[in-house]
Short mmCIF file of C-alpha atoms and ligand atoms in Angstrom, two decimals:
data_model
loop_
_atom_site.label_atom_id
_atom_site.label_comp_id
_atom_site.label_asym_id
_atom_site.label_seq_id
_atom_site.Cartn_x
_atom_site.Cartn_y
_atom_site.Cartn_z
CA MET A 1 -7.28 -6.79 21.70
CA TYR A 2 -6.34 -3.55 23.39
CA THR A 3 -7.11 -0.35 21.46
CA THR A 4 -5.35 2.87 22.38
CA GLN A 5 -4.51 6.35 21.10
CA ASP A 6 -1.71 6.63 23.63
CA ILE A 7 1.83 6.47 22.21
CA ALA A 8 3.32 5.74 25.65
CA ALA A 9 0.96 2.78 26.14
CA ILE A 10 2.02 1.30 22.80
CA ARG A 11 5.69 1.69 23.68
CA THR A 12 5.24 0.17 27.17
CA GLN A 13 3.46 -2.91 25.83
CA VAL A 14 5.96 -3.47 23.00
CA ARG A 15 8.89 -2.99 25.40
CA GLN A 16 7.40 -5.62 27.74
CA TRP A 17 7.05 -8.10 24.91
CA ARG A 18 10.60 -7.50 23.78
CA LEU A 19 11.99 -7.82 27.33
CA ALA A 20 10.26 -11.21 27.47
CA GLY A 21 12.22 -12.18 24.33
CA LYS A 22 9.21 -12.01 22.01
CA THR A 23 9.12 -10.62 18.48
CA VAL A 24 6.68 -7.97 17.31
CA ALA A 25 5.18 -7.51 13.84
CA PHE A 26 3.41 -4.35 12.73
CA VAL A 27 0.66 -3.84 10.15
CA PRO A 28 -0.05 -0.15 9.42
CA THR A 29 -3.44 0.49 7.82
CA MET A 30 -5.92 3.27 7.12
CA GLY A 31 -8.80 1.09 8.32
CA ASN A 32 -11.94 0.02 6.42
CA LEU A 33 -10.32 -3.38 6.52
CA HIS A 34 -10.86 -6.12 3.96
CA GLN A 35 -9.41 -9.59 3.46
CA GLY A 36 -6.17 -8.10 2.13
CA HIS A 37 -5.51 -6.43 5.49
CA ILE A 38 -6.57 -9.51 7.45
CA THR A 39 -4.11 -11.57 5.41
CA LEU A 40 -1.37 -9.14 6.47
CA VAL A 41 -2.28 -9.90 10.10
CA THR A 42 -2.36 -13.67 9.60
CA GLU A 43 0.98 -13.52 7.76
CA ALA A 44 2.37 -11.37 10.58
CA LEU A 45 1.30 -13.98 13.13
CA LYS A 46 3.24 -16.65 11.22
CA ARG A 47 6.39 -14.56 11.54
CA ALA A 48 6.18 -12.97 15.01
CA ASP A 49 4.87 -13.61 18.51
CA HIS A 50 2.73 -10.46 18.73
CA VAL A 51 0.99 -8.28 16.16
CA VAL A 52 0.36 -4.55 16.45
CA VAL A 53 -1.97 -2.83 13.93
CA SER A 54 -2.53 0.88 13.39
CA ILE A 55 -5.56 2.55 11.87
CA PHE A 56 -4.89 6.12 10.82
CA VAL A 57 -6.31 7.89 7.77
CA ASN A 58 -3.18 9.91 7.14
CA PRO A 59 -4.10 13.39 5.84
CA MET A 60 -0.53 14.01 4.69
CA GLN A 61 -0.77 11.44 1.90
CA PHE A 62 -3.99 12.83 0.39
CA GLY A 63 -3.95 15.57 -2.24
CA GLN A 64 -6.24 18.61 -2.01
CA ASN A 65 -8.90 17.19 -4.33
CA GLU A 66 -8.73 13.62 -3.08
CA ASP A 67 -11.05 11.57 -0.89
CA LEU A 68 -9.69 12.30 2.62
CA ASP A 69 -13.09 13.32 4.03
CA ALA A 70 -15.01 10.60 2.21
CA TYR A 71 -12.51 7.87 3.10
CA PRO A 72 -14.58 5.21 4.93
CA ARG A 73 -14.09 5.04 8.70
CA THR A 74 -15.39 1.73 10.11
CA LEU A 75 -13.63 1.35 13.45
CA ALA A 76 -16.04 -1.05 15.22
CA ALA A 77 -16.08 -3.53 12.32
CA ASP A 78 -12.30 -3.19 11.93
CA GLN A 79 -11.73 -3.91 15.62
CA ALA A 80 -13.89 -7.05 15.47
CA ALA A 81 -12.07 -8.32 12.36
CA LEU A 82 -8.63 -7.64 13.84
CA GLU A 83 -9.49 -9.29 17.12
CA ALA A 84 -10.78 -12.38 15.29
CA ALA A 85 -7.57 -12.46 13.22
CA GLY A 86 -5.40 -12.47 16.35
CA ALA A 87 -4.03 -8.91 16.55
CA GLU A 88 -3.37 -7.90 20.16
CA LEU A 89 -2.72 -4.19 20.10
CA LEU A 90 -4.42 -1.52 17.96
CA PHE A 91 -3.18 2.06 17.69
CA THR A 92 -5.84 4.53 16.51
CA PRO A 93 -4.33 8.02 16.78
CA THR A 94 -5.99 11.23 15.62
CA PRO A 95 -4.30 13.74 13.28
CA ALA A 96 -3.72 16.00 16.33
CA ILE A 97 -1.79 13.20 18.06
CA ILE A 98 0.33 12.47 15.00
CA TYR A 99 0.81 16.05 13.76
CA PRO A 100 0.45 18.19 16.93
CA LYS A 101 2.07 21.25 15.32
CA GLY A 102 0.03 20.84 12.13
CA MET A 103 1.25 19.23 8.93
CA ASP A 104 2.94 22.40 7.65
CA LYS A 105 5.38 22.45 10.55
CA GLN A 106 5.98 18.71 10.54
CA THR A 107 9.41 17.27 9.71
CA PHE A 108 8.96 14.98 6.74
CA VAL A 109 10.66 12.01 5.12
CA GLU A 110 11.04 11.90 1.37
CA VAL A 111 12.52 9.12 -0.74
CA PRO A 112 13.85 10.90 -3.85
CA GLY A 113 13.39 9.52 -7.35
CA LEU A 114 11.05 6.65 -6.62
CA SER A 115 8.51 9.01 -5.04
CA GLU A 116 8.22 11.24 -8.08
CA GLU A 117 7.04 8.92 -10.81
CA LEU A 118 3.98 6.79 -11.60
CA CYS A 119 1.62 7.32 -8.61
CA GLY A 120 4.02 9.99 -7.36
CA ALA A 121 3.66 11.96 -10.60
CA SER A 122 -0.14 11.72 -10.50
CA ARG A 123 -0.33 12.41 -6.76
CA PRO A 124 2.41 14.93 -5.89
CA GLY A 125 3.38 14.71 -2.22
CA HIS A 126 1.64 11.36 -1.75
CA PHE A 127 4.77 9.32 -1.06
CA ARG A 128 6.21 12.04 1.18
CA GLY A 129 3.07 11.61 3.27
CA VAL A 130 3.37 7.83 3.22
CA ALA A 131 7.08 7.78 4.11
CA THR A 132 6.58 10.33 6.89
CA ILE A 133 3.71 8.51 8.58
CA VAL A 134 5.29 5.07 8.19
CA CYS A 135 8.57 6.37 9.66
CA LYS A 136 6.68 7.95 12.57
CA LEU A 137 4.65 4.79 13.19
CA PHE A 138 7.83 2.70 13.07
CA ASN A 139 9.37 4.96 15.72
CA ILE A 140 6.25 4.69 17.89
CA VAL A 141 5.77 0.92 17.61
CA GLN A 142 9.43 -0.13 17.13
CA PRO A 143 8.55 -3.49 15.58
CA ASP A 144 10.93 -6.20 14.40
CA LEU A 145 9.10 -6.46 11.11
CA ALA A 146 6.31 -4.73 9.23
CA LEU A 147 4.02 -6.06 6.52
CA PHE A 148 2.62 -4.28 3.47
CA GLY A 149 0.47 -5.44 0.56
CA LYS A 150 2.08 -5.81 -2.86
CA LYS A 151 -0.98 -4.19 -4.42
CA ASP A 152 0.72 -0.93 -3.50
CA PHE A 153 3.90 -2.02 -5.26
CA GLN A 154 5.46 1.42 -5.53
CA GLN A 155 4.60 2.20 -1.89
CA LEU A 156 6.34 -1.03 -0.83
CA MET A 157 9.45 0.01 -2.77
CA VAL A 158 9.41 3.51 -1.28
CA ILE A 159 9.17 2.04 2.23
CA LYS A 160 11.96 -0.46 1.58
CA ALA A 161 14.17 2.36 0.28
CA MET A 162 13.37 4.53 3.31
CA VAL A 163 14.21 1.71 5.73
CA GLU A 164 17.49 1.08 3.94
CA ASP A 165 18.43 4.77 3.58
CA LEU A 166 17.65 5.56 7.24
CA SER A 167 19.17 2.29 8.56
CA LEU A 168 15.96 1.38 10.37
CA PRO A 169 16.29 -2.04 12.06
CA ILE A 170 12.98 -3.32 10.67
CA GLU A 171 12.39 -6.13 8.19
CA ILE A 172 9.87 -5.18 5.50
CA VAL A 173 7.69 -8.02 4.22
CA GLY A 174 5.60 -7.70 1.05
CA VAL A 175 2.45 -9.84 0.96
CA ASP A 176 0.72 -10.96 -2.25
CA THR A 177 -2.37 -9.08 -3.41
CA ILE A 178 -5.69 -10.60 -2.37
CA ARG A 179 -8.29 -10.54 -5.14
CA GLU A 180 -12.03 -10.92 -5.56
CA SER A 181 -13.06 -14.06 -7.53
CA SER A 182 -13.38 -11.72 -10.55
CA GLY A 183 -9.67 -10.85 -10.26
CA LEU A 184 -10.30 -7.33 -8.96
CA ALA A 185 -7.63 -6.49 -6.38
CA MET A 186 -9.16 -5.89 -2.96
CA SER A 187 -9.04 -2.25 -1.94
CA SER A 188 -10.92 -0.03 0.47
CA ARG A 189 -11.72 2.17 -2.55
CA ASN A 190 -13.67 -0.68 -4.21
CA GLY A 191 -16.44 0.34 -1.82
CA TYR A 192 -16.96 3.45 -3.99
CA LEU A 193 -17.85 1.25 -7.00
CA SER A 194 -21.32 0.07 -8.00
CA GLU A 195 -21.76 -3.67 -8.65
CA ALA A 196 -21.69 -3.00 -12.40
CA GLN A 197 -18.47 -0.97 -12.06
CA LYS A 198 -16.89 -3.78 -10.01
CA GLN A 199 -17.56 -6.19 -12.87
CA GLN A 200 -16.09 -3.74 -15.39
CA ALA A 201 -13.10 -3.08 -13.12
CA ALA A 202 -12.13 -6.76 -13.18
CA GLN A 203 -10.90 -6.06 -16.73
CA LEU A 204 -7.86 -4.35 -15.21
CA LYS A 205 -6.33 -7.62 -13.99
CA ARG A 206 -7.24 -9.43 -17.21
CA THR A 207 -5.45 -6.69 -19.16
CA LEU A 208 -2.35 -7.04 -16.98
CA ASP A 209 -2.36 -10.82 -17.51
CA GLU A 210 -2.65 -10.41 -21.27
CA MET A 211 0.11 -7.79 -21.33
CA ALA A 212 2.47 -10.04 -19.37
CA GLU A 213 1.81 -12.91 -21.73
CA ALA A 214 2.34 -10.78 -24.83
CA ILE A 215 5.61 -9.33 -23.49
CA ALA A 216 6.84 -12.75 -22.35
CA GLN A 217 6.18 -13.96 -25.92
CA GLY A 218 8.44 -11.22 -27.24
CA GLN A 219 5.99 -8.53 -28.38
CA ALA A 220 7.33 -4.97 -28.24
CA ILE A 221 6.43 -3.25 -24.97
CA PRO A 222 5.20 0.07 -26.52
CA ASN A 223 2.79 -1.84 -28.79
CA VAL A 224 1.53 -3.97 -25.91
CA VAL A 225 0.98 -0.88 -23.76
CA GLN A 226 -0.90 0.94 -26.50
CA HIS A 227 -3.18 -2.01 -27.16
CA ALA A 228 -3.83 -2.38 -23.41
CA GLN A 229 -4.71 1.32 -23.06
CA GLU A 230 -7.29 0.91 -25.80
CA GLN A 231 -8.68 -2.20 -24.10
CA LEU A 232 -9.02 -0.35 -20.80
CA HIS A 233 -10.79 2.58 -22.47
CA HIS A 234 -13.13 0.10 -24.11
CA ALA A 235 -13.90 -1.47 -20.69
CA GLY A 236 -14.93 1.92 -19.31
CA PHE A 237 -11.66 2.91 -17.64
CA LYS A 238 -9.89 6.23 -17.96
CA PRO A 239 -6.26 5.10 -17.63
CA ASP A 240 -4.00 7.33 -15.54
CA TYR A 241 -0.80 5.44 -16.30
CA LEU A 242 0.13 2.03 -17.57
CA SER A 243 3.81 1.27 -17.46
CA VAL A 244 6.19 -1.68 -17.69
CA ARG A 245 9.24 -1.35 -15.46
CA ASN A 246 12.19 -3.26 -14.07
CA ALA A 247 10.69 -5.01 -11.02
CA ALA A 248 13.79 -4.49 -8.86
CA ASP A 249 13.93 -0.69 -8.96
CA LEU A 250 11.11 0.55 -11.21
CA SER A 251 13.63 1.86 -13.75
CA GLU A 252 12.76 1.86 -17.47
CA VAL A 253 13.06 -1.62 -18.99
CA GLN A 254 16.40 -2.40 -20.64
CA ALA A 255 16.79 -5.03 -23.36
CA ASP A 256 18.27 -7.66 -21.02
CA ASP A 257 15.97 -7.07 -18.01
CA LYS A 258 14.12 -10.25 -17.08
CA GLN A 259 12.13 -9.47 -13.91
CA LEU A 260 9.49 -6.97 -14.93
CA VAL A 261 6.43 -5.42 -13.39
CA ILE A 262 3.43 -3.82 -15.07
CA LEU A 263 1.96 -1.02 -12.99
CA ALA A 264 -1.44 0.48 -13.68
CA ALA A 265 -3.63 3.23 -12.31
CA ALA A 266 -6.99 3.89 -13.91
CA PHE A 267 -10.21 5.65 -13.07
CA MET A 268 -13.49 3.76 -13.02
CA GLY A 269 -15.94 6.64 -12.77
CA SER A 270 -14.36 8.91 -10.17
CA THR A 271 -12.62 6.04 -8.35
CA ARG A 272 -8.91 5.66 -8.95
CA LEU A 273 -7.83 2.02 -8.85
CA ILE A 274 -4.28 0.66 -8.95
CA ASP A 275 -2.96 -2.80 -9.67
CA ASN A 276 0.27 -4.43 -10.80
CA LEU A 277 1.66 -7.71 -12.03
CA SER A 278 5.23 -8.96 -11.70
CA PHE A 279 6.46 -11.48 -14.24
CA GLU A 280 9.57 -12.88 -15.85
CA ARG A 281 10.40 -12.79 -19.51
CA ALA A 282 12.76 -15.25 -21.10
O1 PAF B 1 -1.31 1.46 2.43
C1 PAF B 1 -1.87 2.15 3.30
O2 PAF B 1 -2.93 1.81 3.82
C2 PAF B 1 -1.21 3.45 3.75
O3 PAF B 1 -0.57 4.07 2.69
C3 PAF B 1 -0.26 3.25 4.94
C4 PAF B 1 0.91 2.37 4.59
C5 PAF B 1 -1.02 2.67 6.12
C6 PAF B 1 0.29 4.62 5.36
O4 PAF B 1 -0.73 5.49 5.73
#
């Protein structure tokens, strides 16, 4: 696997592949890779001839009091895992390469509406940062398709909306969340948790499962949400939000909506975890 910080080198290699009639898949990441990321690479290899990965801890998507500096950087281990998974090209730019004029003078991309609620309400500016870096990376790599984990359900929807709104010729593929045997969704931020907190945190997925079952059985959503909030408090979480939405567009649930998604963000200690569960009600 070839690792580079050079935008021109990425473009040259991808152009060569495309001239040879090959397809290119892209997996953007912030590094500190776990099985969820590796699954994105293996899924990418099923769909394309070549896989490009990026590792960039994007400062634009972190708020002032968030964990930008503490975010784990594990390049050597990440490179080994990506190489073993079959990725061929790794882009590892620095902030100065991505934002040479500084972030304040950087043109940005913002998906209105979707970016402002749920995680967007708790983390103002977060999805502007995500949309901007993903758009830039798409323009650098110019892939045929790009893969994202469904754990970041709202992020996936923001990216799909951006691609549609800006007519980008890239297929966006969402890949199912990979979980620990306890049910805890894999996340780089799980590394901040103690073993005891990891066990407690597994309650998040159990709560989502119970909520989906209760709603599918016809229980009123506000009651189900309130009960779940109490359950999460009891398990040691400080819930940030817990919301049931229409799975197609994250709008508020209407009486005849069938495809729903429960989205949750909750603090375990100082670590903010997110998870979601899509389900159908009769
Ligand atoms: O999901 C992530 O790791 C990041 O938000 C992404 C998509 C790589 C953009 O920085």
